[in-house]
Each structure stands twice: as structure tokens, then as C-alpha cells.
Amino acid sequence: MRLTDGVFQLFTSVGAEWVLWLLAGLSVASVMLIIERLLFFSRNRLPDAGDLLPLLAAGKFDEVRAAVAGRTGLEAEVLAAALAEAVNGPDSVEEVIAGAIMRHRQPYERYLSFLGTLGNNAPFIGLFGTVIGIIDAFAKLAVGTAAAKGAGASAVMSGISEALVATAVGIFVAIPAVVAFNAYNRWLKTITARTNALGHAVVAYLKREER
């Protein structure tokens, strides 16, 4: 038996319905992760970060420590680490800030690669299901009776229309995943930029004090 015959029999035997179930499962996982990431980003942020910059510029570190005490998230964690290291000078603080940002960014990046991968590949999974469905439609036409072949065009069109559902579902699954991936990446860039601004304010004050 030729390899193409074996692949043909495999596709016609399994059909395309399993692709729809796979996409449905991926869609549920995507929605759950989108909600989980939204809750995480909402909880782990410092909404009053802009109000702390004047305090840092004035060297009121004790007030800033009190403001971030018990807070979680990239901005609060990095700022707390920077203030704790302030007694060792600006160079040491810069190193601590860089290390703390790398360490505390990781929880924000969790699951984003899954959303990005799903957004890029869900349409291809749907297209794969469509191809299998089209193969199956032509296979049924090939083994049909003469009477059935007389209505072959309508039979094939019906099979193809059903197969195209897989492509539509794939695109439907991909769109929210891509939107969420881009939105959360922009959110993370904004948080990181604010964190760097807070850290630079600490370093700038310490350098002024050294002069």
C-alpha cells in the first residue's frame, strides 16, 4: 500500500470532528487564562506609583517604604529592594534594581507564551480540520453510487461547507488569544517602565547626595 493511501485512509477514518473538540478545549483554556491574567495584573500593581516619584526625588524614603509596605507586584517589590539597598550607594542600588526586575517580571509573563502560541496556531489547526473534512467529502463521493454521483456537486459542497466550520472556529479561538497577548504585553511594558522610573528616582537622589 502506498503511503498516500495510508494517510488517506487515516484521515477519512478519523474525520474532522476531533479538531473541533480540540479547538473547543483550547478555547476554554484560553478564556480561563485570560481571566486569570486579568485578575493577577489587577492585584499586583501600584496605582499610586506616580505619587511616589516626588517623595523619592526629595529623599523621603521612609514615607515611600511605608507606602509600599505589604504591597505586592513588580513596582512595589523592586522599589522595596532598592530602598533596602540604598545605604550601600547608587551603584549597588542599580544592580539590585536590574536583578529584581528580572526576577519579579517572571510571574507576569506566565501563560503569555501559551496565549501567543494559540493565537498564532489556532487558525492552522482549524485549517487542518478543514482539509481533513474536504478529503472526507471527496472520499464519500468517490465511493458513492451512480445516482449519488449524479448529485455529486451538491454533496461535495455540503461536505466542504461543514469542513470550513473548523477554519472559522480556529479563527474564533485565535482572536481573543491574540488580543489578550498583546494587551498584557503592553500592560507589562507599562509596569516595567514605571518600575524603572521609580528605581531611577532612587538612584538619582543617592547620586546627588554623593556630590
PDB file of C-alpha atoms in Angstrom:
ATOM      1  CA  MET A   1       0.000   0.000   0.000  1.00  0.00           C
ATOM      2  CA  ARG A   2       1.297   3.428  -0.893  1.00  0.00           C
ATOM      3  CA  LEU A   3       1.985   5.938   1.832  1.00  0.00           C
ATOM      4  CA  THR A   4      -0.571   8.343   0.395  1.00  0.00           C
ATOM      5  CA  ASP A   5      -3.233   5.625   0.561  1.00  0.00           C
ATOM      6  CA  GLY A   6      -2.441   5.025   4.226  1.00  0.00           C
ATOM      7  CA  VAL A   7      -2.657   8.723   5.060  1.00  0.00           C
ATOM      8  CA  PHE A   8      -5.881   8.991   3.054  1.00  0.00           C
ATOM      9  CA  GLN A   9      -7.468   6.120   4.978  1.00  0.00           C
ATOM     10  CA  LEU A  10      -6.325   7.600   8.282  1.00  0.00           C
ATOM     11  CA  PHE A  11      -7.879  10.987   7.586  1.00  0.00           C
ATOM     12  CA  THR A  12     -11.131   9.566   6.256  1.00  0.00           C
ATOM     13  CA  SER A  13     -11.460   7.230   9.245  1.00  0.00           C
ATOM     14  CA  VAL A  14     -10.866   9.789  11.999  1.00  0.00           C
ATOM     15  CA  GLY A  15     -12.773  12.655  10.364  1.00  0.00           C
ATOM     16  CA  ALA A  16     -12.509  16.305  11.370  1.00  0.00           C
ATOM     17  CA  GLU A  17     -14.784  16.381  14.410  1.00  0.00           C
ATOM     18  CA  TRP A  18     -11.889  15.778  16.810  1.00  0.00           C
ATOM     19  CA  VAL A  19     -10.307  19.019  15.586  1.00  0.00           C
ATOM     20  CA  LEU A  20     -13.415  20.921  16.669  1.00  0.00           C
ATOM     21  CA  TRP A  21     -13.275  19.299  20.100  1.00  0.00           C
ATOM     22  CA  LEU A  22      -9.584  20.200  20.364  1.00  0.00           C
ATOM     23  CA  LEU A  23     -10.307  23.805  19.454  1.00  0.00           C
ATOM     24  CA  ALA A  24     -13.181  23.899  21.945  1.00  0.00           C
ATOM     25  CA  GLY A  25     -10.860  22.699  24.701  1.00  0.00           C
ATOM     26  CA  LEU A  26      -8.195  25.232  23.733  1.00  0.00           C
ATOM     27  CA  SER A  27     -10.826  27.964  23.715  1.00  0.00           C
ATOM     28  CA  VAL A  28     -11.920  27.122  27.253  1.00  0.00           C
ATOM     29  CA  ALA A  29      -8.286  27.077  28.414  1.00  0.00           C
ATOM     30  CA  SER A  30      -7.668  30.408  26.693  1.00  0.00           C
ATOM     31  CA  VAL A  31     -10.638  32.111  28.351  1.00  0.00           C
ATOM     32  CA  MET A  32      -9.628  30.783  31.770  1.00  0.00           C
ATOM     33  CA  LEU A  33      -6.055  32.042  31.361  1.00  0.00           C
ATOM     34  CA  ILE A  34      -7.219  35.423  30.080  1.00  0.00           C
ATOM     35  CA  ILE A  35      -9.363  35.865  33.199  1.00  0.00           C
ATOM     36  CA  GLU A  36      -6.587  34.581  35.476  1.00  0.00           C
ATOM     37  CA  ARG A  37      -4.068  37.015  33.970  1.00  0.00           C
ATOM     38  CA  LEU A  38      -6.535  39.898  34.288  1.00  0.00           C
ATOM     39  CA  LEU A  39      -7.003  39.182  37.988  1.00  0.00           C
ATOM     40  CA  PHE A  40      -3.246  38.814  38.502  1.00  0.00           C
ATOM     41  CA  PHE A  41      -2.348  42.063  36.758  1.00  0.00           C
ATOM     42  CA  SER A  42      -5.130  43.913  38.589  1.00  0.00           C
ATOM     43  CA  ARG A  43      -3.996  42.685  42.013  1.00  0.00           C
ATOM     44  CA  ASN A  44      -0.248  43.128  41.502  1.00  0.00           C
ATOM     45  CA  ARG A  45       0.069  46.773  40.588  1.00  0.00           C
ATOM     46  CA  LEU A  46       0.867  50.034  42.312  1.00  0.00           C
ATOM     47  CA  PRO A  47      -1.806  52.536  41.212  1.00  0.00           C
ATOM     48  CA  ASP A  48      -0.257  55.428  43.142  1.00  0.00           C
ATOM     49  CA  ALA A  49       3.238  54.935  41.682  1.00  0.00           C
ATOM     50  CA  GLY A  50       3.221  58.420  40.168  1.00  0.00           C
ATOM     51  CA  ASP A  51       2.628  59.979  43.584  1.00  0.00           C
ATOM     52  CA  LEU A  52       5.797  58.364  44.925  1.00  0.00           C
ATOM     53  CA  LEU A  53       8.164  59.998  42.439  1.00  0.00           C
ATOM     54  CA  PRO A  54       8.166  63.430  44.171  1.00  0.00           C
ATOM     55  CA  LEU A  55       8.791  61.725  47.512  1.00  0.00           C
ATOM     56  CA  LEU A  56      11.733  59.784  46.092  1.00  0.00           C
ATOM     57  CA  ALA A  57      13.158  62.897  44.460  1.00  0.00           C
ATOM     58  CA  ALA A  58      13.002  64.638  47.845  1.00  0.00           C
ATOM     59  CA  GLY A  59      14.673  61.714  49.598  1.00  0.00           C
ATOM     60  CA  LYS A  60      11.657  60.889  51.751  1.00  0.00           C
ATOM     61  CA  PHE A  61      12.459  57.190  51.679  1.00  0.00           C
ATOM     62  CA  ASP A  62      10.725  56.387  54.966  1.00  0.00           C
ATOM     63  CA  GLU A  63       7.397  57.623  53.622  1.00  0.00           C
ATOM     64  CA  VAL A  64       7.849  55.571  50.471  1.00  0.00           C
ATOM     65  CA  ARG A  65       8.731  52.465  52.495  1.00  0.00           C
ATOM     66  CA  ALA A  66       5.525  52.892  54.460  1.00  0.00           C
ATOM     67  CA  ALA A  67       3.539  53.344  51.244  1.00  0.00           C
ATOM     68  CA  VAL A  68       4.800  50.106  49.668  1.00  0.00           C
ATOM     69  CA  ALA A  69       4.882  48.030  52.850  1.00  0.00           C
ATOM     70  CA  GLY A  70       2.805  44.898  52.384  1.00  0.00           C
ATOM     71  CA  ARG A  71       2.163  45.661  48.713  1.00  0.00           C
ATOM     72  CA  THR A  72       2.805  43.060  46.034  1.00  0.00           C
ATOM     73  CA  GLY A  73       3.787  43.390  42.416  1.00  0.00           C
ATOM     74  CA  LEU A  74       6.746  44.416  40.318  1.00  0.00           C
ATOM     75  CA  GLU A  75       6.770  48.103  41.237  1.00  0.00           C
ATOM     76  CA  ALA A  76       6.388  47.592  44.986  1.00  0.00           C
ATOM     77  CA  GLU A  77       8.836  44.675  45.208  1.00  0.00           C
ATOM     78  CA  VAL A  78      11.567  46.378  43.182  1.00  0.00           C
ATOM     79  CA  LEU A  79      11.141  49.678  44.990  1.00  0.00           C
ATOM     80  CA  ALA A  80      11.320  47.965  48.381  1.00  0.00           C
ATOM     81  CA  ALA A  81      14.514  46.159  47.328  1.00  0.00           C
ATOM     82  CA  ALA A  82      16.047  49.402  46.049  1.00  0.00           C
ATOM     83  CA  LEU A  83      15.277  51.279  49.257  1.00  0.00           C
ATOM     84  CA  ALA A  84      16.683  48.454  51.360  1.00  0.00           C
ATOM     85  CA  GLU A  85      19.929  48.682  49.386  1.00  0.00           C
ATOM     86  CA  ALA A  86      20.119  52.487  49.473  1.00  0.00           C
ATOM     87  CA  VAL A  87      22.626  52.514  52.341  1.00  0.00           C
ATOM     88  CA  ASN A  88      25.193  50.851  50.050  1.00  0.00           C
ATOM     89  CA  GLY A  89      25.186  53.578  47.432  1.00  0.00           C
ATOM     90  CA  PRO A  90      23.715  54.178  43.976  1.00  0.00           C
ATOM     91  CA  ASP A  91      25.846  51.643  42.098  1.00  0.00           C
ATOM     92  CA  SER A  92      24.701  48.834  44.354  1.00  0.00           C
ATOM     93  CA  VAL A  93      21.099  50.016  44.061  1.00  0.00           C
ATOM     94  CA  GLU A  94      21.272  49.925  40.253  1.00  0.00           C
ATOM     95  CA  GLU A  95      22.431  46.304  40.338  1.00  0.00           C
ATOM     96  CA  VAL A  96      19.677  45.365  42.781  1.00  0.00           C
ATOM     97  CA  ILE A  97      17.036  47.055  40.622  1.00  0.00           C
ATOM     98  CA  ALA A  98      18.156  45.219  37.481  1.00  0.00           C
ATOM     99  CA  GLY A  99      18.137  41.852  39.244  1.00  0.00           C
ATOM    100  CA  ALA A 100      14.820  42.476  40.991  1.00  0.00           C
ATOM    101  CA  ILE A 101      13.087  43.483  37.749  1.00  0.00           C
ATOM    102  CA  MET A 102      14.243  40.308  36.008  1.00  0.00           C
ATOM    103  CA  ARG A 103      13.113  38.190  38.948  1.00  0.00           C
ATOM    104  CA  HIS A 104       9.723  39.790  39.570  1.00  0.00           C
ATOM    105  CA  ARG A 105       8.757  40.068  35.881  1.00  0.00           C
ATOM    106  CA  GLN A 106       8.522  36.298  35.553  1.00  0.00           C
ATOM    107  CA  PRO A 107       5.125  35.881  37.276  1.00  0.00           C
ATOM    108  CA  TYR A 108       3.667  38.492  34.911  1.00  0.00           C
ATOM    109  CA  GLU A 109       4.953  36.617  31.860  1.00  0.00           C
ATOM    110  CA  ARG A 110       3.387  33.324  32.945  1.00  0.00           C
ATOM    111  CA  TYR A 111       0.945  31.861  30.382  1.00  0.00           C
ATOM    112  CA  LEU A 112       1.531  34.702  27.908  1.00  0.00           C
ATOM    113  CA  SER A 113       3.541  32.411  25.653  1.00  0.00           C
ATOM    114  CA  PHE A 114       0.587  29.989  25.587  1.00  0.00           C
ATOM    115  CA  LEU A 115      -1.791  32.761  24.533  1.00  0.00           C
ATOM    116  CA  GLY A 116       0.617  33.946  21.864  1.00  0.00           C
ATOM    117  CA  THR A 117       1.207  30.442  20.526  1.00  0.00           C
ATOM    118  CA  LEU A 118      -2.517  29.688  20.496  1.00  0.00           C
ATOM    119  CA  GLY A 119      -3.285  32.931  18.705  1.00  0.00           C
ATOM    120  CA  ASN A 120      -0.730  32.159  16.013  1.00  0.00           C
ATOM    121  CA  ASN A 121      -1.600  28.500  15.513  1.00  0.00           C
ATOM    122  CA  ALA A 122      -5.336  28.069  16.163  1.00  0.00           C
ATOM    123  CA  PRO A 123      -6.215  29.100  12.575  1.00  0.00           C
ATOM    124  CA  PHE A 124      -3.809  26.467  11.261  1.00  0.00           C
ATOM    125  CA  ILE A 125      -5.402  23.827  13.488  1.00  0.00           C
ATOM    126  CA  GLY A 126      -8.786  24.833  12.094  1.00  0.00           C
ATOM    127  CA  LEU A 127      -7.416  24.749   8.547  1.00  0.00           C
ATOM    128  CA  PHE A 128      -6.086  21.257   9.199  1.00  0.00           C
ATOM    129  CA  GLY A 129      -9.583  20.180  10.217  1.00  0.00           C
ATOM    130  CA  THR A 130     -10.974  21.773   7.066  1.00  0.00           C
ATOM    131  CA  VAL A 131      -8.529  19.857   4.872  1.00  0.00           C
ATOM    132  CA  ILE A 132      -9.474  16.594   6.583  1.00  0.00           C
ATOM    133  CA  GLY A 133     -13.162  17.396   6.101  1.00  0.00           C
ATOM    134  CA  ILE A 134     -12.663  18.108   2.402  1.00  0.00           C
ATOM    135  CA  ILE A 135     -10.734  14.865   1.952  1.00  0.00           C
ATOM    136  CA  ASP A 136     -13.555  13.003   3.670  1.00  0.00           C
ATOM    137  CA  ALA A 137     -16.181  14.717   1.461  1.00  0.00           C
ATOM    138  CA  PHE A 138     -14.421  13.687  -1.738  1.00  0.00           C
ATOM    139  CA  ALA A 139     -13.856  10.170  -0.382  1.00  0.00           C
ATOM    140  CA  LYS A 140     -17.578   9.711   0.238  1.00  0.00           C
ATOM    141  CA  LEU A 141     -18.297  10.992  -3.251  1.00  0.00           C
ATOM    142  CA  ALA A 142     -15.797   8.560  -4.769  1.00  0.00           C
ATOM    143  CA  VAL A 143     -17.420   5.503  -3.178  1.00  0.00           C
ATOM    144  CA  GLY A 144     -20.999   6.652  -3.821  1.00  0.00           C
ATOM    145  CA  THR A 145     -23.447   5.043  -6.193  1.00  0.00           C
ATOM    146  CA  ALA A 146     -24.079   6.319  -9.702  1.00  0.00           C
ATOM    147  CA  ALA A 147     -27.256   8.030  -8.520  1.00  0.00           C
ATOM    148  CA  ALA A 148     -25.339   9.644  -5.686  1.00  0.00           C
ATOM    149  CA  LYS A 149     -22.667  10.795  -8.090  1.00  0.00           C
ATOM    150  CA  GLY A 150     -25.353  12.492 -10.136  1.00  0.00           C
ATOM    151  CA  ALA A 151     -25.837  14.814  -7.218  1.00  0.00           C
ATOM    152  CA  GLY A 152     -22.093  14.939  -6.586  1.00  0.00           C
ATOM    153  CA  ALA A 153     -21.685  18.682  -6.744  1.00  0.00           C
ATOM    154  CA  SER A 154     -24.215  19.356  -4.006  1.00  0.00           C
ATOM    155  CA  ALA A 155     -22.796  16.560  -1.857  1.00  0.00           C
ATOM    156  CA  VAL A 156     -19.255  17.889  -2.148  1.00  0.00           C
ATOM    157  CA  MET A 157     -20.356  21.479  -1.474  1.00  0.00           C
ATOM    158  CA  SER A 158     -22.235  20.351   1.620  1.00  0.00           C
ATOM    159  CA  GLY A 159     -19.176  18.496   2.894  1.00  0.00           C
ATOM    160  CA  ILE A 160     -16.884  21.428   2.179  1.00  0.00           C
ATOM    161  CA  SER A 161     -19.200  23.893   3.931  1.00  0.00           C
ATOM    162  CA  GLU A 162     -19.188  21.687   7.013  1.00  0.00           C
ATOM    163  CA  ALA A 163     -15.414  21.367   6.837  1.00  0.00           C
ATOM    164  CA  LEU A 164     -14.967  25.147   6.670  1.00  0.00           C
ATOM    165  CA  VAL A 165     -16.554  25.383  10.105  1.00  0.00           C
ATOM    166  CA  ALA A 166     -13.235  24.179  11.529  1.00  0.00           C
ATOM    167  CA  THR A 167     -11.393  27.119   9.971  1.00  0.00           C
ATOM    168  CA  ALA A 168     -13.986  29.552  11.309  1.00  0.00           C
ATOM    169  CA  VAL A 169     -13.699  28.061  14.797  1.00  0.00           C
ATOM    170  CA  GLY A 170      -9.908  28.268  14.624  1.00  0.00           C
ATOM    171  CA  ILE A 171     -10.053  31.973  13.804  1.00  0.00           C
ATOM    172  CA  PHE A 172     -12.679  32.499  16.524  1.00  0.00           C
ATOM    173  CA  VAL A 173     -10.361  30.882  19.086  1.00  0.00           C
ATOM    174  CA  ALA A 174      -7.318  32.824  17.887  1.00  0.00           C
ATOM    175  CA  ILE A 175      -8.741  36.351  18.010  1.00  0.00           C
ATOM    176  CA  PRO A 176      -9.251  36.720  21.804  1.00  0.00           C
ATOM    177  CA  ALA A 177      -5.931  34.969  22.477  1.00  0.00           C
ATOM    178  CA  VAL A 178      -4.045  37.415  20.241  1.00  0.00           C
ATOM    179  CA  VAL A 179      -5.864  40.432  21.683  1.00  0.00           C
ATOM    180  CA  ALA A 180      -5.139  39.321  25.260  1.00  0.00           C
ATOM    181  CA  PHE A 181      -1.499  38.507  24.462  1.00  0.00           C
ATOM    182  CA  ASN A 182      -0.887  41.967  23.009  1.00  0.00           C
ATOM    183  CA  ALA A 183      -2.827  43.739  25.766  1.00  0.00           C
ATOM    184  CA  TYR A 184      -0.999  42.001  28.604  1.00  0.00           C
ATOM    185  CA  ASN A 185       2.383  42.574  26.966  1.00  0.00           C
ATOM    186  CA  ARG A 186       1.628  46.292  26.683  1.00  0.00           C
ATOM    187  CA  TRP A 187       0.449  46.303  30.302  1.00  0.00           C
ATOM    188  CA  LEU A 188       3.676  44.615  31.408  1.00  0.00           C
ATOM    189  CA  LYS A 189       5.786  47.116  29.444  1.00  0.00           C
ATOM    190  CA  THR A 190       3.947  49.962  31.165  1.00  0.00           C
ATOM    191  CA  ILE A 191       4.503  48.450  34.613  1.00  0.00           C
ATOM    192  CA  THR A 192       8.180  47.842  33.826  1.00  0.00           C
ATOM    193  CA  ALA A 193       8.616  51.433  32.624  1.00  0.00           C
ATOM    194  CA  ARG A 194       7.046  52.775  35.827  1.00  0.00           C
ATOM    195  CA  THR A 195       9.277  50.484  37.872  1.00  0.00           C
ATOM    196  CA  ASN A 196      12.384  51.750  36.093  1.00  0.00           C
ATOM    197  CA  ALA A 197      11.266  55.334  36.681  1.00  0.00           C
ATOM    198  CA  LEU A 198      10.879  54.694  40.412  1.00  0.00           C
ATOM    199  CA  GLY A 199      14.248  52.977  40.588  1.00  0.00           C
ATOM    200  CA  HIS A 200      15.972  55.758  38.672  1.00  0.00           C
ATOM    201  CA  ALA A 201      14.484  58.300  41.077  1.00  0.00           C
ATOM    202  CA  VAL A 202      16.135  56.484  43.985  1.00  0.00           C
ATOM    203  CA  VAL A 203      19.479  56.282  42.177  1.00  0.00           C
ATOM    204  CA  ALA A 204      19.335  59.932  41.103  1.00  0.00           C
ATOM    205  CA  TYR A 205      18.761  61.119  44.667  1.00  0.00           C
ATOM    206  CA  LEU A 206      21.619  58.988  46.012  1.00  0.00           C
ATOM    207  CA  LYS A 207      23.986  60.301  43.334  1.00  0.00           C
ATOM    208  CA  ARG A 208      23.076  63.881  44.214  1.00  0.00           C
ATOM    209  CA  GLU A 209      23.796  63.159  47.856  1.00  0.00           C
ATOM    210  CA  GLU A 210      27.244  61.794  46.980  1.00  0.00           C
ATOM    211  CA  ARG A 211      28.355  65.058  45.394  1.00  0.00           C
TER     212      ARG A 211
END
